[in-house]
Amino acid sequence: MSKFVKLAAVLAAGVVALGSAANAKTLRLNHNNPEDHPLHKSMEFMAERVDALTDGDLKIRIYANAQLGTQRESMELMQNGALDMARSNASELEAFEESYGALNLPYIFVSADHYYDVLKGDIGADILSASADKGFVGLAFYIEGARSFYANKPIHSPADLEGMKIRVQPSPSAIRMVELLGGNPTPISWGELYSALQQGVVDGAENNPMALTSARHGEVSKFFSDDGHTMIPSVVMISTESWNGLSDAHKEAVRTAAGESMDFHRAQWDAMSAEAVETAKSELGVEFIEVEKGPFIEAVLPMHEEAAQKSLVVADLIKRIKAAAQ
C-alpha cells in the first residue's frame, strides 16, 4: 500500500471517528503490535482514562497491527500532522531526536528499578519534551524488559556472534553494538523478521522474550541467550500539531492518563513477560541460556564515550542517568 493510500485511510478513519461522536474530539493512535500484546492493553488503559478524565470530550482510537503504516511511516505521517499519535521505541526515535540515543546504550541501566526511575523522573520528562520542534511530543514510556540475542544456535559469548547476521532496528546504537560484538548488523522491518529468520536471511535477532511468543519467533529461533544488553522503552507520542490543538484541560488529562498508563504497564509487563518465557520453553521448545555478561559489557562499553563525544546533549543525559544509579 502506498503512503498516499495510507494517508487517505488515516483521513477517512478520522471522518468516521468524528462522525460517530459528533461532540468529541478523536485522536488516532497507530502501532504495530497485536491486540493481545501488553503495549496495546496499556494504550487502551490510557485511552479509557483520557475518556474518563474529559467526560468523553476527548477520545483516543487505537489501530493495532500497523493498520495505518509501519513505525517509520507513522512517524512521517505524524510529523506532517496527518496522524495524531503513534507508538514507536527509543531505538527508532534516535534518528528523529538525539536525546533518545542515551537510552539505547548497552548496559547504561544497572537494574530494572534504575531504568524505571529514569523514565518516570525528570530525565525521562526532558527526553519526551525534546522533540516538540521536530513534529512530535513524547507522552509516555512503556518498559519492554531487557533485550537479548536469540538465534538458530546458542550464543554464550561475543565470540559466538562472529560473522552472524543479526537483525537490528534502524538505530545507529543498535548497529554499532552488534559490530562491536563481532556480528553483522542487518536492519530489517519488524513485519519481515519472522520470514527472514525462517529463510536464513538473518541468523538471529535481539529483543525481549515476548517476541518469542507474540510474534512467534520462537518457532524459528530455538536459542535465547539472556545477555540483557539493553533496556529500550516504547514511546507513545502525539504530533506537535495535534498537541497544540488541544485545550489546556485536555493536555493535562492526556499527560495524567499517560503517566498512569506507565505504572499500569509496568505491573502487567512483568507478569506477561514471565508467562511468555514459560510458554516459549514448554510450547515452542526454546532453550534459554544464561551467559556471563562480563565479556559483553567489556566489548560494548566504548559506546558510552563515543556517544558522549558526538553530542553534548547525550553526554549530559549519560552523566545524569549514571548519577541516578547512585
mmCIF file of C-alpha atoms in Angstrom:
data_model
loop_
_atom_site.group_PDB
_atom_site.id
_atom_site.type_symbol
_atom_site.label_atom_id
_atom_site.label_comp_id
_atom_site.label_asym_id
_atom_site.label_seq_id
_atom_site.Cartn_x
_atom_site.Cartn_y
_atom_site.Cartn_z
ATOM 1 C CA MET A 1 0.000 0.000 0.000
ATOM 2 C CA SER A 2 1.435 3.364 -0.973
ATOM 3 C CA LYS A 3 1.977 6.121 1.554
ATOM 4 C CA PHE A 4 -0.716 8.172 -0.204
ATOM 5 C CA VAL A 5 -3.247 5.374 0.158
ATOM 6 C CA LYS A 6 -2.360 5.060 3.824
ATOM 7 C CA LEU A 7 -2.762 8.797 4.248
ATOM 8 C CA ALA A 8 -6.217 8.583 2.664
ATOM 9 C CA ALA A 9 -7.068 5.770 5.070
ATOM 10 C CA VAL A 10 -5.923 7.875 8.014
ATOM 11 C CA LEU A 11 -8.050 10.814 6.936
ATOM 12 C CA ALA A 12 -11.050 8.612 6.220
ATOM 13 C CA ALA A 13 -10.714 6.995 9.637
ATOM 14 C CA GLY A 14 -10.779 10.428 11.199
ATOM 15 C CA VAL A 15 -14.013 11.291 9.411
ATOM 16 C CA VAL A 16 -15.637 8.066 10.567
ATOM 17 C CA ALA A 17 -14.442 8.582 14.151
ATOM 18 C CA LEU A 18 -15.684 12.151 14.276
ATOM 19 C CA GLY A 19 -18.981 11.172 12.730
ATOM 20 C CA SER A 20 -19.594 8.552 15.402
ATOM 21 C CA ALA A 21 -19.170 11.033 18.234
ATOM 22 C CA ALA A 22 -20.129 14.451 16.947
ATOM 23 C CA ASN A 23 -19.200 16.391 20.064
ATOM 24 C CA ALA A 24 -15.986 14.521 20.880
ATOM 25 C CA LYS A 25 -12.511 15.101 19.526
ATOM 26 C CA THR A 26 -10.910 11.813 18.488
ATOM 27 C CA LEU A 27 -7.163 11.203 18.250
ATOM 28 C CA ARG A 28 -5.942 8.300 16.096
ATOM 29 C CA LEU A 29 -3.072 6.214 17.529
ATOM 30 C CA ASN A 30 -1.264 3.670 15.329
ATOM 31 C CA HIS A 31 1.119 0.902 16.437
ATOM 32 C CA ASN A 32 2.464 -2.385 15.079
ATOM 33 C CA ASN A 33 1.662 -4.883 17.862
ATOM 34 C CA PRO A 34 -1.293 -7.298 18.065
ATOM 35 C CA GLU A 35 -4.269 -6.510 20.278
ATOM 36 C CA ASP A 36 -3.312 -9.125 22.897
ATOM 37 C CA HIS A 37 0.125 -7.520 23.441
ATOM 38 C CA PRO A 38 0.810 -5.700 26.745
ATOM 39 C CA LEU A 39 1.616 -2.498 24.841
ATOM 40 C CA HIS A 40 -1.827 -2.457 23.224
ATOM 41 C CA LYS A 41 -3.527 -3.111 26.551
ATOM 42 C CA SER A 42 -1.622 -0.223 28.140
ATOM 43 C CA MET A 43 -2.623 2.122 25.347
ATOM 44 C CA GLU A 44 -6.237 1.007 25.814
ATOM 45 C CA PHE A 45 -5.907 1.844 29.504
ATOM 46 C CA MET A 46 -4.596 5.301 28.604
ATOM 47 C CA ALA A 47 -7.484 5.842 26.179
ATOM 48 C CA GLU A 48 -10.028 4.825 28.823
ATOM 49 C CA ARG A 49 -8.500 7.226 31.338
ATOM 50 C CA VAL A 50 -8.493 10.100 28.828
ATOM 51 C CA ASP A 51 -12.153 9.438 28.122
ATOM 52 C CA ALA A 52 -12.966 9.430 31.838
ATOM 53 C CA LEU A 53 -10.882 12.487 32.701
ATOM 54 C CA THR A 54 -12.505 14.558 29.931
ATOM 55 C CA ASP A 55 -16.055 13.249 30.463
ATOM 56 C CA GLY A 56 -15.972 11.828 26.952
ATOM 57 C CA ASP A 57 -14.932 15.080 25.256
ATOM 58 C CA LEU A 58 -11.603 13.616 24.111
ATOM 59 C CA LYS A 59 -11.146 10.083 22.828
ATOM 60 C CA ILE A 60 -8.249 8.010 21.506
ATOM 61 C CA ARG A 61 -8.939 5.431 18.798
ATOM 62 C CA ILE A 62 -6.224 2.772 18.620
ATOM 63 C CA TYR A 63 -5.172 0.978 15.437
ATOM 64 C CA ALA A 64 -3.178 -2.217 16.122
ATOM 65 C CA ASN A 65 -1.122 -4.359 13.733
ATOM 66 C CA ALA A 66 0.244 -1.360 11.789
ATOM 67 C CA GLN A 67 -3.118 -0.732 10.136
ATOM 68 C CA LEU A 68 -2.116 2.827 9.275
ATOM 69 C CA GLY A 69 1.503 2.132 8.359
ATOM 70 C CA THR A 70 4.825 0.865 9.713
ATOM 71 C CA GLN A 71 6.522 2.614 12.624
ATOM 72 C CA ARG A 72 8.635 4.651 10.230
ATOM 73 C CA GLU A 73 5.625 5.619 8.115
ATOM 74 C CA SER A 74 3.665 6.510 11.237
ATOM 75 C CA MET A 75 6.425 8.864 12.307
ATOM 76 C CA GLU A 76 6.369 10.672 8.971
ATOM 77 C CA LEU A 77 2.569 10.930 8.940
ATOM 78 C CA MET A 78 2.603 12.219 12.499
ATOM 79 C CA GLN A 79 5.307 14.796 11.797
ATOM 80 C CA ASN A 80 3.218 16.013 8.850
ATOM 81 C CA GLY A 81 0.116 16.292 11.015
ATOM 82 C CA ALA A 82 -1.753 13.566 9.084
ATOM 83 C CA LEU A 83 -1.733 11.171 12.067
ATOM 84 C CA ASP A 84 -2.363 12.249 15.647
ATOM 85 C CA MET A 85 -0.465 9.650 17.661
ATOM 86 C CA ALA A 86 1.919 6.742 17.269
ATOM 87 C CA ARG A 87 3.852 4.212 19.298
ATOM 88 C CA SER A 88 7.495 3.564 18.448
ATOM 89 C CA ASN A 89 10.581 2.912 20.561
ATOM 90 C CA ALA A 90 13.737 4.702 21.587
ATOM 91 C CA SER A 91 15.844 2.817 19.034
ATOM 92 C CA GLU A 92 13.916 4.131 16.053
ATOM 93 C CA LEU A 93 13.361 7.555 17.609
ATOM 94 C CA GLU A 94 17.100 8.138 17.899
ATOM 95 C CA ALA A 95 17.061 9.021 14.186
ATOM 96 C CA PHE A 96 14.495 11.754 14.836
ATOM 97 C CA GLU A 97 15.716 13.139 18.193
ATOM 98 C CA GLU A 98 19.261 12.596 19.509
ATOM 99 C CA SER A 99 18.203 12.551 23.177
ATOM 100 C CA TYR A 100 16.737 9.058 22.790
ATOM 101 C CA GLY A 101 20.202 7.763 21.951
ATOM 102 C CA ALA A 102 21.184 7.882 25.630
ATOM 103 C CA LEU A 103 18.508 5.302 26.442
ATOM 104 C CA ASN A 104 19.757 2.934 23.739
ATOM 105 C CA LEU A 105 23.277 2.475 25.090
ATOM 106 C CA PRO A 106 24.020 -1.084 26.213
ATOM 107 C CA TYR A 107 24.303 -1.636 29.943
ATOM 108 C CA ILE A 108 23.544 2.023 30.764
ATOM 109 C CA PHE A 109 20.984 0.828 33.332
ATOM 110 C CA VAL A 110 22.124 -1.207 36.316
ATOM 111 C CA SER A 111 18.703 -2.562 37.341
ATOM 112 C CA ALA A 112 15.028 -2.558 36.459
ATOM 113 C CA ASP A 113 14.360 -0.006 39.218
ATOM 114 C CA HIS A 114 17.111 2.325 37.945
ATOM 115 C CA TYR A 115 15.621 2.030 34.460
ATOM 116 C CA TYR A 116 12.086 2.896 35.579
ATOM 117 C CA ASP A 117 13.154 5.719 37.893
ATOM 118 C CA VAL A 118 14.948 7.387 34.972
ATOM 119 C CA LEU A 119 11.956 7.021 32.651
ATOM 120 C CA LYS A 120 9.413 8.253 35.199
ATOM 121 C CA GLY A 121 11.520 11.142 36.525
ATOM 122 C CA ASP A 122 12.971 14.412 35.257
ATOM 123 C CA ILE A 123 15.375 12.742 32.828
ATOM 124 C CA GLY A 124 12.553 10.931 31.079
ATOM 125 C CA ALA A 125 10.417 14.079 31.007
ATOM 126 C CA ASP A 126 13.236 16.062 29.398
ATOM 127 C CA ILE A 127 13.681 13.445 26.667
ATOM 128 C CA LEU A 128 9.939 13.258 25.945
ATOM 129 C CA SER A 129 9.689 17.024 25.501
ATOM 130 C CA ALA A 130 12.895 17.436 23.464
ATOM 131 C CA SER A 131 11.274 16.724 20.091
ATOM 132 C CA ALA A 132 8.450 19.301 20.104
ATOM 133 C CA ASP A 133 10.169 21.292 17.354
ATOM 134 C CA LYS A 134 10.624 18.124 15.275
ATOM 135 C CA GLY A 135 6.919 17.434 14.855
ATOM 136 C CA PHE A 136 6.103 15.225 17.836
ATOM 137 C CA VAL A 137 5.892 15.248 21.629
ATOM 138 C CA GLY A 138 6.541 12.189 23.776
ATOM 139 C CA LEU A 139 3.836 11.324 26.303
ATOM 140 C CA ALA A 140 4.808 8.055 27.977
ATOM 141 C CA PHE A 141 7.495 5.391 28.167
ATOM 142 C CA TYR A 142 6.452 1.737 28.336
ATOM 143 C CA ILE A 143 9.101 -0.669 29.568
ATOM 144 C CA GLU A 144 9.810 -3.752 27.490
ATOM 145 C CA GLY A 145 12.279 -5.512 29.745
ATOM 146 C CA ALA A 146 15.849 -6.291 28.766
ATOM 147 C CA ARG A 147 16.745 -7.157 25.188
ATOM 148 C CA SER A 148 18.898 -10.198 24.473
ATOM 149 C CA PHE A 149 20.010 -12.232 21.465
ATOM 150 C CA TYR A 150 18.020 -15.131 20.071
ATOM 151 C CA ALA A 151 19.156 -17.229 17.144
ATOM 152 C CA ASN A 152 19.344 -20.573 15.394
ATOM 153 C CA LYS A 153 22.359 -21.553 17.511
ATOM 154 C CA PRO A 154 23.465 -20.962 21.117
ATOM 155 C CA ILE A 155 25.269 -17.705 21.897
ATOM 156 C CA HIS A 156 27.397 -17.975 25.043
ATOM 157 C CA SER A 157 29.884 -15.163 24.395
ATOM 158 C CA PRO A 158 30.679 -12.415 21.866
ATOM 159 C CA ALA A 159 32.881 -14.940 20.059
ATOM 160 C CA ASP A 160 29.763 -16.892 19.101
ATOM 161 C CA LEU A 161 28.367 -13.804 17.332
ATOM 162 C CA GLU A 162 31.348 -13.614 14.989
ATOM 163 C CA GLY A 163 30.066 -13.413 11.420
ATOM 164 C CA MET A 164 26.411 -13.904 12.359
ATOM 165 C CA LYS A 165 23.810 -11.767 10.578
ATOM 166 C CA ILE A 166 21.798 -10.203 13.395
ATOM 167 C CA ARG A 167 18.614 -8.266 12.714
ATOM 168 C CA VAL A 168 18.671 -4.840 14.318
ATOM 169 C CA GLN A 169 16.354 -1.870 14.297
ATOM 170 C CA PRO A 170 17.410 1.081 12.107
ATOM 171 C CA SER A 171 19.284 2.628 15.014
ATOM 172 C CA PRO A 172 22.923 3.787 14.974
ATOM 173 C CA SER A 173 23.328 2.494 18.546
ATOM 174 C CA ALA A 174 21.994 -0.974 17.726
ATOM 175 C CA ILE A 175 24.171 -1.240 14.626
ATOM 176 C CA ARG A 176 27.299 -0.142 16.497
ATOM 177 C CA MET A 177 26.614 -2.543 19.370
ATOM 178 C CA VAL A 178 26.385 -5.603 17.123
ATOM 179 C CA GLU A 179 29.511 -4.501 15.243
ATOM 180 C CA LEU A 180 31.498 -4.284 18.474
ATOM 181 C CA LEU A 181 30.277 -7.740 19.458
ATOM 182 C CA GLY A 182 31.525 -9.212 16.179
ATOM 183 C CA GLY A 183 28.225 -9.708 14.392
ATOM 184 C CA ASN A 184 26.927 -8.321 11.107
ATOM 185 C CA PRO A 185 24.056 -5.911 11.902
ATOM 186 C CA THR A 186 21.200 -6.232 9.415
ATOM 187 C CA PRO A 187 18.330 -3.716 9.626
ATOM 188 C CA ILE A 188 15.018 -5.399 8.735
ATOM 189 C CA SER A 189 11.493 -4.204 9.454
ATOM 190 C CA TRP A 190 9.628 -5.951 12.256
ATOM 191 C CA GLY A 191 6.936 -7.296 9.949
ATOM 192 C CA GLU A 192 9.506 -9.060 7.766
ATOM 193 C CA LEU A 193 11.583 -10.550 10.582
ATOM 194 C CA TYR A 194 9.757 -13.872 11.024
ATOM 195 C CA SER A 195 10.270 -14.879 7.391
ATOM 196 C CA ALA A 196 13.846 -13.542 7.460
ATOM 197 C CA LEU A 197 14.635 -15.837 10.393
ATOM 198 C CA GLN A 198 12.773 -18.738 8.818
ATOM 199 C CA GLN A 199 14.543 -18.401 5.468
ATOM 200 C CA GLY A 200 18.003 -17.703 6.880
ATOM 201 C CA VAL A 201 18.199 -14.137 5.615
ATOM 202 C CA VAL A 202 19.412 -13.414 9.150
ATOM 203 C CA ASP A 203 20.821 -15.832 11.698
ATOM 204 C CA GLY A 204 19.317 -14.160 14.732
ATOM 205 C CA ALA A 205 17.800 -11.071 16.268
ATOM 206 C CA GLU A 206 17.659 -9.243 19.584
ATOM 207 C CA ASN A 207 14.599 -8.408 21.628
ATOM 208 C CA ASN A 208 12.794 -9.259 24.853
ATOM 209 C CA PRO A 209 11.320 -12.753 25.438
ATOM 210 C CA MET A 210 7.830 -11.533 24.469
ATOM 211 C CA ALA A 211 8.941 -11.558 20.823
ATOM 212 C CA LEU A 212 9.279 -15.335 21.004
ATOM 213 C CA THR A 213 5.559 -15.763 21.632
ATOM 214 C CA SER A 214 3.657 -12.658 20.472
ATOM 215 C CA ALA A 215 5.500 -12.644 17.122
ATOM 216 C CA ARG A 216 6.051 -16.450 17.173
ATOM 217 C CA HIS A 217 9.805 -16.005 16.669
ATOM 218 C CA GLY A 218 10.307 -18.967 18.989
ATOM 219 C CA GLU A 219 9.081 -21.175 16.146
ATOM 220 C CA VAL A 220 12.147 -20.304 14.050
ATOM 221 C CA SER A 221 14.752 -19.370 16.684
ATOM 222 C CA LYS A 222 15.290 -22.001 19.333
ATOM 223 C CA PHE A 223 18.009 -20.413 21.475
ATOM 224 C CA PHE A 224 17.559 -17.316 23.649
ATOM 225 C CA SER A 225 20.792 -16.059 25.232
ATOM 226 C CA ASP A 226 19.962 -13.921 28.255
ATOM 227 C CA ASP A 227 22.715 -11.300 27.982
ATOM 228 C CA GLY A 228 20.336 -8.377 28.701
ATOM 229 C CA HIS A 229 22.368 -5.871 26.707
ATOM 230 C CA THR A 230 19.815 -3.068 26.522
ATOM 231 C CA MET A 231 16.595 -1.880 28.154
ATOM 232 C CA ILE A 232 14.863 0.088 25.423
ATOM 233 C CA PRO A 233 11.412 1.506 26.123
ATOM 234 C CA SER A 234 8.494 2.004 23.802
ATOM 235 C CA VAL A 235 7.302 5.587 23.472
ATOM 236 C CA VAL A 236 3.769 6.868 22.919
ATOM 237 C CA MET A 237 3.800 10.184 21.056
ATOM 238 C CA ILE A 238 1.452 12.833 19.767
ATOM 239 C CA SER A 239 2.091 15.093 16.800
ATOM 240 C CA THR A 240 3.061 18.631 17.750
ATOM 241 C CA GLU A 241 0.226 19.902 15.566
ATOM 242 C CA SER A 242 -2.361 17.754 17.347
ATOM 243 C CA TRP A 243 -0.884 18.612 20.753
ATOM 244 C CA ASN A 244 -1.075 22.330 20.090
ATOM 245 C CA GLY A 245 -4.688 21.875 19.021
ATOM 246 C CA LEU A 246 -5.719 20.565 22.448
ATOM 247 C CA SER A 247 -7.078 22.792 25.204
ATOM 248 C CA ASP A 248 -5.026 23.123 28.388
ATOM 249 C CA ALA A 249 -7.534 20.914 30.196
ATOM 250 C CA HIS A 250 -7.243 18.202 27.554
ATOM 251 C CA LYS A 251 -3.439 18.406 27.626
ATOM 252 C CA GLU A 252 -3.492 17.905 31.388
ATOM 253 C CA ALA A 253 -5.843 14.934 31.017
ATOM 254 C CA VAL A 254 -3.626 13.307 28.391
ATOM 255 C CA ARG A 255 -0.470 13.759 30.491
ATOM 256 C CA THR A 256 -2.205 12.386 33.583
ATOM 257 C CA ALA A 257 -3.544 9.371 31.696
ATOM 258 C CA ALA A 258 -0.161 8.743 30.078
ATOM 259 C CA GLY A 259 1.607 8.754 33.448
ATOM 260 C CA GLU A 260 -0.956 6.402 34.964
ATOM 261 C CA SER A 261 -0.628 4.058 31.992
ATOM 262 C CA MET A 262 3.136 3.831 32.551
ATOM 263 C CA ASP A 263 2.556 2.377 36.023
ATOM 264 C CA PHE A 264 -0.241 0.130 34.736
ATOM 265 C CA HIS A 265 2.051 -1.149 32.001
ATOM 266 C CA ARG A 266 4.940 -1.922 34.339
ATOM 267 C CA ALA A 267 2.686 -4.004 36.585
ATOM 268 C CA GLN A 268 1.289 -6.111 33.767
ATOM 269 C CA TRP A 269 4.521 -6.372 31.751
ATOM 270 C CA ASP A 270 6.451 -8.316 34.393
ATOM 271 C CA ALA A 271 3.695 -10.927 34.733
ATOM 272 C CA MET A 272 3.146 -11.338 30.988
ATOM 273 C CA SER A 273 6.872 -11.482 30.260
ATOM 274 C CA ALA A 274 7.334 -14.294 32.781
ATOM 275 C CA GLU A 275 4.410 -16.114 31.188
ATOM 276 C CA ALA A 276 5.989 -15.679 27.742
ATOM 277 C CA VAL A 277 9.218 -17.297 28.933
ATOM 278 C CA GLU A 278 7.350 -20.340 30.216
ATOM 279 C CA THR A 279 5.298 -20.598 27.023
ATOM 280 C CA ALA A 280 8.400 -20.325 24.858
ATOM 281 C CA LYS A 281 10.024 -23.145 26.829
ATOM 282 C CA SER A 282 7.067 -25.509 27.102
ATOM 283 C CA GLU A 283 5.207 -24.959 23.822
ATOM 284 C CA LEU A 284 7.887 -23.771 21.390
ATOM 285 C CA GLY A 285 10.891 -25.662 22.749
ATOM 286 C CA VAL A 286 13.105 -22.603 23.116
ATOM 287 C CA GLU A 287 16.260 -23.130 25.188
ATOM 288 C CA PHE A 288 17.171 -20.224 27.493
ATOM 289 C CA ILE A 289 20.887 -19.757 28.034
ATOM 290 C CA GLU A 290 22.381 -17.900 30.999
ATOM 291 C CA VAL A 291 25.569 -16.143 29.922
ATOM 292 C CA GLU A 292 28.475 -14.433 31.656
ATOM 293 C CA LYS A 293 27.749 -10.776 30.930
ATOM 294 C CA GLY A 294 31.272 -9.505 31.620
ATOM 295 C CA PRO A 295 32.669 -10.094 28.115
ATOM 296 C CA PHE A 296 29.586 -8.496 26.524
ATOM 297 C CA ILE A 297 29.864 -5.419 28.752
ATOM 298 C CA GLU A 298 33.581 -5.056 28.069
ATOM 299 C CA ALA A 299 33.056 -5.238 24.306
ATOM 300 C CA VAL A 300 30.411 -2.520 24.094
ATOM 301 C CA LEU A 301 31.412 -0.137 26.892
ATOM 302 C CA PRO A 302 33.338 2.147 24.473
ATOM 303 C CA MET A 303 29.941 3.154 23.061
ATOM 304 C CA HIS A 304 29.262 5.319 26.136
ATOM 305 C CA GLU A 305 32.284 7.522 25.497
ATOM 306 C CA GLU A 306 31.706 7.544 21.736
ATOM 307 C CA ALA A 307 28.123 8.754 22.208
ATOM 308 C CA ALA A 308 29.199 11.430 24.693
ATOM 309 C CA GLN A 309 31.829 12.773 22.297
ATOM 310 C CA LYS A 310 29.318 13.099 19.449
ATOM 311 C CA SER A 311 26.690 15.084 21.339
ATOM 312 C CA LEU A 312 26.748 17.424 24.315
ATOM 313 C CA VAL A 313 23.049 16.696 24.872
ATOM 314 C CA VAL A 314 23.614 12.949 25.022
ATOM 315 C CA ALA A 315 26.758 13.415 27.136
ATOM 316 C CA ASP A 316 24.739 15.286 29.754
ATOM 317 C CA LEU A 317 21.995 12.638 29.728
ATOM 318 C CA ILE A 318 24.524 9.819 30.146
ATOM 319 C CA LYS A 319 26.028 11.628 33.143
ATOM 320 C CA ARG A 320 22.587 12.149 34.703
ATOM 321 C CA ILE A 321 21.481 8.542 34.075
ATOM 322 C CA LYS A 322 24.613 7.126 35.681
ATOM 323 C CA ALA A 323 24.288 9.513 38.633
ATOM 324 C CA ALA A 324 20.699 8.323 39.143
ATOM 325 C CA ALA A 325 22.014 4.789 39.718
ATOM 326 C CA GLN A 326 23.631 6.011 42.926
#
